[in-house]
Every structure is written in structure tokens, then in C-alpha cells.
C-alpha positions as a printed Julia matrix, in Angstrom:
230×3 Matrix{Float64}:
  35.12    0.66    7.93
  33.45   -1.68    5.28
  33.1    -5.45    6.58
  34.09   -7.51    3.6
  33.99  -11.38    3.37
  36.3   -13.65    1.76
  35.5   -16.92    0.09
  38.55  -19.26   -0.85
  38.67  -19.75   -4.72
  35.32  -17.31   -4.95
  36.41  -14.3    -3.94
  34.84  -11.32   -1.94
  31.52   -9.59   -1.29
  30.23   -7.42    1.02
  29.05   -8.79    4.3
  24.88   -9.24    4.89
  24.84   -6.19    7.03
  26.59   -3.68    4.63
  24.14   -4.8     2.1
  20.64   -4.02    3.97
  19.0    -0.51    1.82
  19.52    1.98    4.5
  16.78    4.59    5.21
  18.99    7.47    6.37
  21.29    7.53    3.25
  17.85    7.76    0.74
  16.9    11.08    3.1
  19.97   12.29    3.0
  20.3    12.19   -0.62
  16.64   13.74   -0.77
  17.69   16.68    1.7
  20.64   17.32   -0.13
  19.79   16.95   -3.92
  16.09   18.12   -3.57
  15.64   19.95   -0.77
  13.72   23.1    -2.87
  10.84   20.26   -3.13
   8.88   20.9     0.17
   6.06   18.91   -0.78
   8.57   15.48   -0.42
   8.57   16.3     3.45
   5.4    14.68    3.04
   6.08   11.37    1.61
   6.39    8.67    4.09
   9.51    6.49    3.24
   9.39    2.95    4.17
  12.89    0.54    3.76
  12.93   -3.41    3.93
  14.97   -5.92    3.94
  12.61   -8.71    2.68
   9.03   -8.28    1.52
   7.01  -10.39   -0.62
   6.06   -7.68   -2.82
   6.76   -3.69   -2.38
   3.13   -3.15   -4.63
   1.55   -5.06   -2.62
   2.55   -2.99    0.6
   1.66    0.45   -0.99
  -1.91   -1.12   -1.97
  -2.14   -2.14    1.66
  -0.94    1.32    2.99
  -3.3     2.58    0.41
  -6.84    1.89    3.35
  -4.85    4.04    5.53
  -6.08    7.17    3.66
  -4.94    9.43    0.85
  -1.48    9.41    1.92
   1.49    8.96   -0.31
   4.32    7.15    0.14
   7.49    5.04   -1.22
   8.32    1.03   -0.04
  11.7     0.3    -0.62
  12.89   -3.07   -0.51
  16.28   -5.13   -0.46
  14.41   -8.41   -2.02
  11.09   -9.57   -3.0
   9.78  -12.83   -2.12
   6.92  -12.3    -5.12
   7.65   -9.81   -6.79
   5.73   -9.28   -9.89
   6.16   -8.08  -13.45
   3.16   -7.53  -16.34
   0.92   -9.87  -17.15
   1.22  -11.86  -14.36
   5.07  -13.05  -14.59
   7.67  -13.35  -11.6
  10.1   -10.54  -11.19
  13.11  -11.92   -9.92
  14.33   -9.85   -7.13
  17.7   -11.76   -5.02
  18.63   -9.79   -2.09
  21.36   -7.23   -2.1
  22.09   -6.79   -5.68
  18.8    -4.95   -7.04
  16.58   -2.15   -6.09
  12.94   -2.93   -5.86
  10.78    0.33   -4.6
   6.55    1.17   -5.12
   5.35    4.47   -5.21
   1.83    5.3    -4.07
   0.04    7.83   -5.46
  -3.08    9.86   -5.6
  -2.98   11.85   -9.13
  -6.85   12.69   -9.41
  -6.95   12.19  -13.01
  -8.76   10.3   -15.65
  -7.75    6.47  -15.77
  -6.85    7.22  -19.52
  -3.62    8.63  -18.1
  -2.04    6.18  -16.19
   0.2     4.58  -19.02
   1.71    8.03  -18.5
   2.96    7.58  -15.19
   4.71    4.12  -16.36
   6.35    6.59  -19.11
   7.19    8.95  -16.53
   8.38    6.37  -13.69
  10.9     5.2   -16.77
  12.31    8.62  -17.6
  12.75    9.35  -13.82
  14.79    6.37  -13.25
  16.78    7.13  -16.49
  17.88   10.36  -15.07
  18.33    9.18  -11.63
  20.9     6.67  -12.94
  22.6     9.63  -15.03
  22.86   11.81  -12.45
  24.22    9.1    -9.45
  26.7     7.04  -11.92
  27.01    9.02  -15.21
  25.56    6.13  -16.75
  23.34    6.35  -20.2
  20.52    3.7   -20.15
  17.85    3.53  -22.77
  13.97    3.23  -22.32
  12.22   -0.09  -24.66
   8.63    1.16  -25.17
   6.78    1.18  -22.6
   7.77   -0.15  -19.13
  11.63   -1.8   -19.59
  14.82   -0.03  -19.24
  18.3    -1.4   -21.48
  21.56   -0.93  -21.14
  24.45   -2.82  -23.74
  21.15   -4.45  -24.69
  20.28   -6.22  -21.64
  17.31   -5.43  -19.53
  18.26   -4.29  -16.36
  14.81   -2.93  -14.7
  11.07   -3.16  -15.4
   8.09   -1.01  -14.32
   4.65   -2.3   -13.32
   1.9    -0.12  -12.76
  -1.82   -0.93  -11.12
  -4.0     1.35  -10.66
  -7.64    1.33   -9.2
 -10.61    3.42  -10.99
 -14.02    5.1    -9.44
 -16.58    3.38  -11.97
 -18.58    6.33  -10.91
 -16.82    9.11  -12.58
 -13.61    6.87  -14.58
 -10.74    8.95  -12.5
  -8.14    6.98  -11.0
  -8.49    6.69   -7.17
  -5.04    6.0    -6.4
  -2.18    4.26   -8.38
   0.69    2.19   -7.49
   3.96    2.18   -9.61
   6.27   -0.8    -8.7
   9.83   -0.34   -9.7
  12.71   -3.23  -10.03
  16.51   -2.28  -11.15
  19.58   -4.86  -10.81
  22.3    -2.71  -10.03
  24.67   -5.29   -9.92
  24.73   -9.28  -11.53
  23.23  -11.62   -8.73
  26.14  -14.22   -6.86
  24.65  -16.94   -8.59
  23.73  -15.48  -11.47
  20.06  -14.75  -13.29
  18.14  -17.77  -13.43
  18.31  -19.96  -16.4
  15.07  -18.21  -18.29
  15.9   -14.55  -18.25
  19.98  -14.83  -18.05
  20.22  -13.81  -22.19
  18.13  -10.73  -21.52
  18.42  -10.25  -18.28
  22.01   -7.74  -17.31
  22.97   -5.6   -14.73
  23.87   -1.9   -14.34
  27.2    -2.24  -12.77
  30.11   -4.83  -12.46
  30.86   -3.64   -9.16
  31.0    -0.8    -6.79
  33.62   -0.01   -4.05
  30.86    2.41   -3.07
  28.65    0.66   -0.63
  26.06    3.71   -0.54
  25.18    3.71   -4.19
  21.96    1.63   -4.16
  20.71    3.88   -1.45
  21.51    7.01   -2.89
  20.11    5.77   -6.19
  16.81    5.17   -4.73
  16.84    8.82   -3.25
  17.71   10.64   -6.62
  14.89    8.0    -8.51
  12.05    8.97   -5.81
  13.51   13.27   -5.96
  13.44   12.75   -9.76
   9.74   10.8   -10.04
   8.45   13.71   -7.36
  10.16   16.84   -9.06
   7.89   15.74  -12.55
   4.64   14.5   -10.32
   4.28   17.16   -8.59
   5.75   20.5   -10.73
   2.3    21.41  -12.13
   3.45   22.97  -15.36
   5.75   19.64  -16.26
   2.64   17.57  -15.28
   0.34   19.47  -17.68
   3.33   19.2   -20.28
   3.69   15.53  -19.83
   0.0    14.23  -19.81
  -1.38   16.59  -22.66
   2.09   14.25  -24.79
């Protein structure tokens, strides 16, 4: 029931449509994997095809009131990585998602959440392909020593009392090698985390374990205290 296409002397991909992230698959996975988490009914869940950047949504959702909420996104236009530098994000072959949150806590926490964002994907990934990737201090994730995602958080502080108002933790993964291959500055660091998949769902229900993994440590009080007192 998968629509394939073939290109003579290239070979074959999956066609456009079979490659859009698809909303129902990430709440499915949530429902099924996480469903003890009431708190993740919640969440709003937003899914893209194309966005210039899935930050800069959550910051915009962000004057809509203390609500939280996840943008998920099947490319980014300009997406962004620290300091300022593009974060090259092709369509159908990576995973770019922002979580917005409201964590009422002292701005001298939020490199935590970049640590925590890293060691949610990490066991997302282990528990949807039985894959071991490795975390490069602080906000990069390896695997065979290529860099195959990179976390950017911004955040936005009461000068009144220094707590963090909100913060927004952008999220980009290549799950697979791009058709035309990384771009001629990042391709010797730059890798993927599979070759291939004959599992069209995987990017979908990847997103759904990283985003029941991110709120199972957020929001479990007694891992949170654990976590920012480290």
C-alpha cells in the first residue's frame, strides 16, 4: 500500500505524499507508549510540511498564553542552529520539532533543559530503533562519529525577578542521508541515523516516543528535582 517511485539508473524513494510527518501516527504512538502521562492530553501538537523555522512558531504561539505545545515539521526553510548558523533541514529525510514550555524556574537552569532535550532524544531513538547514539557536550548528538542532530534552546527571562518566562527547545535529527547529499560544508561531520527504512512510519513514531520521553522527565516532579539540583 506504499507508493514508491522509480528513477532509471537512480533508483527508488518514497513518493512526496508517503513522506509528509503525519499527525495521527505521533498520537498514536503517545496513546499507546505513554498513555499513564495524563498531563500530555494537554499539549497541543502541531505537524508541517514546510515552515521556515519550528522555534520560531512556538515563540509565536507563545502570545497566545501559557500554553504548551510541540511544532513538528517535515523541512525548515531557516532553520537555525547556535550562534546564529543555518541548520540544514531538506524535506523528508530529517525530523525538525520545538517544544514550548513554561518551567517557572530560575534562568540559571535552562542549559538543563538542552541536557535534558538530548537525553530524551537518546532514549527515544533506543527505544523506536534499538539504536545507541552518544551525546557531545552540550547540545549535539553522534553516532559512528557523525553528527546526526543538534539542539537549540532560547529562552526569554522576567528582568524583574530572573525566572524564565517561557522557553523554547528546537530540535533537528536526520534520520536518513538527504537525496543529494549534505551540502559541501557540513558533509565530513554531518551523518545520518539510518541507511534506510522499509518502515514508512518511523519518523513519525520517533517524534512521538522523543516528545513522551522529553514530557515523562519535564513533568515527573521527583526526576525534575533530581535533574536540575545535577
Amino acid at each position: 500500500g506504499i507508493e514508491i517511485e522509480a528513477v532509471t539508473n537512480k533508483g527508488y524513494r518514497l513518493s512526496e505524499k508517503e513522506k509528509l510527518i503525519n499527525r495521527d501516527i505521533i498520537l498514536n504512538e503517545l496513546e499507546t507508549s505513554y498513555s499513564e502521562y495524563k498531563y500530555l492530553k494537554d499539549v497541543e501538537v502541531f505537524a508541517y510540511q514546510t515552515v521556515e523555522s519550528t522555534n520560531d512558531l512556538a515563540k509565536d504561539y507563545s502570545k497566545e498564553g501559557e500554553k504548551e505545545a510541540v511544532f513538528i515539521a517535515d523541512s525548515q526553510t531557516k532553520g537555525r542552529g547556535r550562534k546564529g548558523r543555518d541548520f540544514y533541514s531538506p524535506t523528508s529525510t530529517g525530523l525538525y520539532m520545538s517544544f514550548l514550555i513554561y518551567p517557572h524556574t530560575d534562568f540559571s537552569h535552562a542549559m538543563n533543559y538542552t541536557c535534558m532535550t538530548a537525553e530524551c532524544i537518546c532514549r527515544a531513538i533506543k527505544k523506536v530503533t534499538d539504536i545507541d547514539v552518544q551525546i557531545k557536550w552540550v547540545n549535539d548528538i553522534y553516532y559512528k562519529d557523525k553528527k546526526i542532530a543538534g539542539i537549540l534552546t532560547e529562552g526569554i527571562t522576567s528582568i524583574e525577578d530572573g525566572t524564565l518566562s517561557y522557553v523554547v527547545i528546537g530540535a533537528g535529527i536526520n534520520i536518513y542521508t538527504p537525496y543529494e547529499g549534505f551540502p559541501e560544508d557540513i558533509k565530513k561531520k554531518a551523518g545520518s541515523l539510518l541507511e534506510y527504512s522499509t518502515d514508512s512510519t518511523i519518523r513519525d513514531r520517533l517524534a512521538g516516543a522523543i516528545i513522551g520521553e522529553f514530557y515523562k522527565s519535564y513533568k515527573e516532579p521527583d526526576k525534575c528535582i533530581n535533574w536540575v539540583s545535577d
